[in-house]
Amino acid sequence: MEQIITVKLNSLKDFREFMEFATMLNGSARAIQGETNVDAKSTLGIASIMDLGDFNLKLIDCSDSELEKFKKWEV
C-alpha cells in the first residue's frame, strides 16, 4: 500500500530526525519534488531537495505507525 504526505524540513535537527526515521523503515520511501524523485532513505537525496521547500513523501509498504512518525513535518 502506498501513502503520500507533503512534508517540509525546516532545520538541521528536522533533517537528522527525518533521516533516522527513514533509514529504519521496513518498506521503501520516495521523496518527490517536481521532476526530482529520490530515495527518501538517501541522505544526499533528501539534502538536495529539502532547501527547495516542501516535497511529497511516498511511503510504500510501510505501517501506519511508521507513517505517524513523519506527520510532525506534514504541511
GROMACS .gro file of N, CA and C in nm:
model
  225
    1MET      N    1   0.082  -0.117   0.000
    1MET     CA    2   0.000   0.000   0.000
    1MET      C    3   0.088   0.125   0.000
    2GLU      N    4   0.048   0.224  -0.076
    2GLU     CA    5   0.122   0.350  -0.084
    2GLU      C    6   0.048   0.459  -0.008
    3GLN      N    7   0.124   0.540   0.062
    3GLN     CA    8   0.069   0.655   0.132
    3GLN      C    9   0.156   0.775   0.098
    4ILE      N   10   0.094   0.890   0.070
    4ILE     CA   11   0.169   1.010   0.033
    4ILE      C   12   0.130   1.124   0.125
    5ILE      N   13   0.232   1.190   0.181
    5ILE     CA   14   0.208   1.312   0.258
    5ILE      C   15   0.308   1.418   0.210
    6THR      N   16   0.270   1.544   0.223
    6THR     CA   17   0.358   1.654   0.188
    6THR      C   18   0.426   1.700   0.316
    7VAL      N   19   0.560   1.706   0.312
    7VAL     CA   20   0.637   1.743   0.430
    7VAL      C   21   0.734   1.857   0.398
    8LYS      N   22   0.778   1.924   0.504
    8LYS     CA   23   0.879   2.028   0.491
    8LYS      C   24   0.973   2.018   0.610
    9LEU      N   25   1.101   2.011   0.581
    9LEU     CA   26   1.204   2.007   0.685
    9LEU      C   27   1.261   2.146   0.700
   10ASN      N   28   1.252   2.203   0.820
   10ASN     CA   29   1.289   2.343   0.841
   10ASN      C   30   1.426   2.364   0.903
   11SER      N   31   1.488   2.258   0.952
   11SER     CA   32   1.615   2.276   1.023
   11SER      C   33   1.702   2.152   1.009
   12LEU      N   34   1.826   2.166   1.050
   12LEU     CA   35   1.917   2.053   1.050
   12LEU      C   36   1.869   1.945   1.147
   13LYS      N   37   1.808   1.988   1.258
   13LYS     CA   38   1.751   1.892   1.353
   13LYS      C   39   1.640   1.811   1.287
   14ASP      N   40   1.552   1.878   1.212
   14ASP     CA   41   1.446   1.808   1.139
   14ASP      C   42   1.506   1.708   1.041
   15PHE      N   43   1.608   1.751   0.969
   15PHE     CA   44   1.675   1.666   0.871
   15PHE      C   45   1.731   1.540   0.937
   16ARG      N   46   1.802   1.557   1.046
   16ARG     CA   47   1.862   1.443   1.115
   16ARG      C   48   1.756   1.344   1.165
   17GLU      N   49   1.650   1.398   1.224
   17GLU     CA   50   1.544   1.312   1.277
   17GLU      C   51   1.470   1.241   1.162
   18PHE      N   52   1.444   1.314   1.054
   18PHE     CA   53   1.380   1.255   0.937
   18PHE      C   54   1.463   1.138   0.885
   19MET      N   55   1.594   1.158   0.871
   19MET     CA   56   1.681   1.053   0.819
   19MET      C   57   1.686   0.933   0.913
   20GLU      N   58   1.682   0.958   1.043
   20GLU     CA   59   1.680   0.848   1.139
   20GLU      C   60   1.555   0.762   1.119
   21PHE      N   61   1.439   0.828   1.106
   21PHE     CA   62   1.314   0.755   1.084
   21PHE      C   63   1.316   0.683   0.949
   22ALA      N   64   1.361   0.752   0.846
   22ALA     CA   65   1.360   0.696   0.710
   22ALA      C   66   1.447   0.571   0.699
   23THR      N   67   1.564   0.573   0.760
   23THR     CA   68   1.653   0.458   0.748
   23THR      C   69   1.602   0.337   0.825
   24MET      N   70   1.510   0.359   0.920
   24MET     CA   71   1.454   0.247   0.997
   24MET      C   72   1.326   0.190   0.937
   25LEU      N   73   1.278   0.247   0.827
   25LEU     CA   74   1.155   0.199   0.764
   25LEU      C   75   1.168   0.056   0.717
   26ASN      N   76   1.064  -0.023   0.735
   26ASN     CA   77   1.061  -0.159   0.684
   26ASN      C   78   1.033  -0.161   0.534
   27GLY      N   79   0.952  -0.067   0.488
   27GLY     CA   80   0.920  -0.057   0.345
   27GLY      C   81   1.017   0.037   0.276
   28SER      N   82   0.974   0.091   0.163
   28SER     CA   83   1.058   0.187   0.093
   28SER      C   84   0.990   0.323   0.092
   29ALA      N   85   1.067   0.425   0.056
   29ALA     CA   86   1.014   0.561   0.055
   29ALA      C   87   1.080   0.641  -0.056
   30ARG      N   88   1.001   0.728  -0.117
   30ARG     CA   89   1.049   0.817  -0.223
   30ARG      C   90   1.016   0.960  -0.183
   31ALA      N   91   1.105   1.051  -0.213
   31ALA     CA   92   1.081   1.194  -0.193
   31ALA      C   93   1.068   1.255  -0.331
   32ILE      N   94   0.956   1.321  -0.356
   32ILE     CA   95   0.925   1.372  -0.490
   32ILE      C   96   0.899   1.522  -0.482
   33GLN      N   97   0.972   1.595  -0.564
   33GLN     CA   98   0.957   1.740  -0.571
   33GLN      C   99   0.970   1.780  -0.717
   34GLY      N  100   0.856   1.811  -0.777
   34GLY     CA  101   0.856   1.843  -0.920
   34GLY      C  102   0.904   1.724  -1.001
   35GLU      N  103   1.005   1.745  -1.082
   35GLU     CA  104   1.063   1.639  -1.165
   35GLU      C  105   1.162   1.552  -1.090
   36THR      N  106   1.200   1.594  -0.969
   36THR     CA  107   1.301   1.522  -0.891
   36THR      C  108   1.235   1.414  -0.806
   37ASN      N  109   1.288   1.293  -0.815
   37ASN     CA  110   1.236   1.178  -0.743
   37ASN      C  111   1.356   1.103  -0.687
   38VAL      N  112   1.375   1.109  -0.554
   38VAL     CA  113   1.492   1.047  -0.491
   38VAL      C  114   1.449   0.946  -0.385
   39ASP      N  115   1.540   0.857  -0.353
   39ASP     CA  116   1.518   0.761  -0.244
   39ASP      C  117   1.517   0.840  -0.113
   40ALA      N  118   1.409   0.831  -0.037
   40ALA     CA  119   1.397   0.908   0.088
   40ALA      C  120   1.489   0.853   0.198
   41LYS      N  121   1.552   0.740   0.173
   41LYS     CA  122   1.649   0.688   0.269
   41LYS      C  123   1.790   0.738   0.236
   42SER      N  124   1.804   0.816   0.131
   42SER     CA  125   1.933   0.869   0.087
   42SER      C  126   1.958   1.006   0.151
   43THR      N  127   2.061   1.014   0.232
   43THR     CA  128   2.095   1.140   0.297
   43THR      C  129   2.122   1.249   0.194
   44LEU      N  130   2.199   1.217   0.093
   44LEU     CA  131   2.230   1.315  -0.011
   44LEU      C  132   2.105   1.354  -0.090
   45GLY      N  133   2.018   1.258  -0.117
   45GLY     CA  134   1.896   1.285  -0.191
   45GLY      C  135   1.806   1.382  -0.117
   46ILE      N  136   1.784   1.358   0.012
   46ILE     CA  137   1.698   1.447   0.091
   46ILE      C  138   1.765   1.583   0.109
   47ALA      N  139   1.894   1.585   0.133
   47ALA     CA  140   1.965   1.713   0.148
   47ALA      C  141   1.954   1.798   0.023
   48SER      N  142   1.950   1.733  -0.093
   48SER     CA  143   1.946   1.808  -0.219
   48SER      C  144   1.810   1.873  -0.245
   49ILE      N  145   1.703   1.823  -0.183
   49ILE     CA  146   1.571   1.883  -0.209
   49ILE      C  147   1.511   1.957  -0.090
   50MET      N  148   1.561   1.935   0.031
   50MET     CA  149   1.496   1.996   0.148
   50MET      C  150   1.503   2.147   0.148
   51ASP      N  151   1.609   2.205   0.094
   51ASP     CA  152   1.623   2.351   0.091
   51ASP      C  153   1.533   2.417  -0.011
   52LEU      N  154   1.474   2.338  -0.099
   52LEU     CA  155   1.388   2.393  -0.204
   52LEU      C  156   1.243   2.401  -0.160
   53GLY      N  157   1.214   2.366  -0.036
   53GLY     CA  158   1.077   2.375   0.014
   53GLY      C  159   1.019   2.239   0.044
   54ASP      N  160   0.886   2.233   0.041
   54ASP     CA  161   0.819   2.108   0.075
   54ASP      C  162   0.830   2.007  -0.039
   55PHE      N  163   0.811   1.881  -0.002
   55PHE     CA  164   0.815   1.773  -0.101
   55PHE      C  165   0.716   1.665  -0.060
   56ASN      N  166   0.678   1.583  -0.156
   56ASN     CA  167   0.587   1.471  -0.129
   56ASN      C  168   0.670   1.351  -0.084
   57LEU      N  169   0.628   1.292   0.025
   57LEU     CA  170   0.691   1.172   0.076
   57LEU      C  171   0.597   1.055   0.047
   58LYS      N  172   0.643   0.964  -0.035
   58LYS     CA  173   0.564   0.847  -0.074
   58LYS      C  174   0.618   0.725   0.000
   59LEU      N  175   0.539   0.673   0.091
   59LEU     CA  176   0.577   0.555   0.169
   59LEU      C  177   0.513   0.433   0.107
   60ILE      N  178   0.593   0.332   0.080
   60ILE     CA  179   0.548   0.211   0.013
   60ILE      C  180   0.567   0.092   0.107
   61ASP      N  181   0.458   0.021   0.133
   61ASP     CA  182   0.460  -0.096   0.221
   61ASP      C  183   0.511  -0.063   0.361
   62CYS      N  184   0.469   0.051   0.413
   62CYS     CA  185   0.504   0.093   0.549
   62CYS      C  186   0.380   0.087   0.637
   63SER      N  187   0.401   0.067   0.764
   63SER     CA  188   0.288   0.059   0.857
   63SER      C  189   0.235   0.198   0.891
   64ASP      N  190   0.115   0.200   0.946
   64ASP     CA  191   0.056   0.327   0.990
   64ASP      C  192   0.140   0.392   1.098
   65SER      N  193   0.199   0.312   1.185
   65SER     CA  194   0.283   0.368   1.292
   65SER      C  195   0.409   0.432   1.234
   66GLU      N  196   0.462   0.377   1.126
   66GLU     CA  197   0.578   0.439   1.061
   66GLU      C  198   0.537   0.570   0.996
   67LEU      N  199   0.421   0.573   0.933
   67LEU     CA  200   0.371   0.697   0.872
   67LEU      C  201   0.354   0.806   0.977
   68GLU      N  202   0.304   0.770   1.093
   68GLU     CA  203   0.279   0.867   1.200
   68GLU      C  204   0.405   0.943   1.239
   69LYS      N  205   0.520   0.878   1.233
   69LYS     CA  206   0.646   0.943   1.270
   69LYS      C  207   0.677   1.063   1.181
   70PHE      N  208   0.632   1.059   1.055
   70PHE     CA  209   0.661   1.166   0.959
   70PHE      C  210   0.557   1.278   0.961
   71LYS      N  211   0.445   1.255   1.028
   71LYS     CA  212   0.338   1.355   1.031
   71LYS      C  213   0.379   1.484   1.101
   72LYS      N  214   0.480   1.482   1.182
   72LYS     CA  215   0.524   1.603   1.252
   72LYS      C  216   0.575   1.709   1.155
   73TRP      N  217   0.614   1.669   1.033
   73TRP     CA  218   0.662   1.763   0.932
   73TRP      C  219   0.559   1.789   0.822
   74GLU      N  220   0.441   1.733   0.838
   74GLU     CA  221   0.338   1.747   0.734
   74GLU      C  222   0.293   1.893   0.723
   75VAL      N  223   0.276   1.936   0.598
   75VAL     CA  224   0.225   2.073   0.572
   75VAL      C  225   0.091   2.066   0.504
   0.00000   0.00000   0.00000
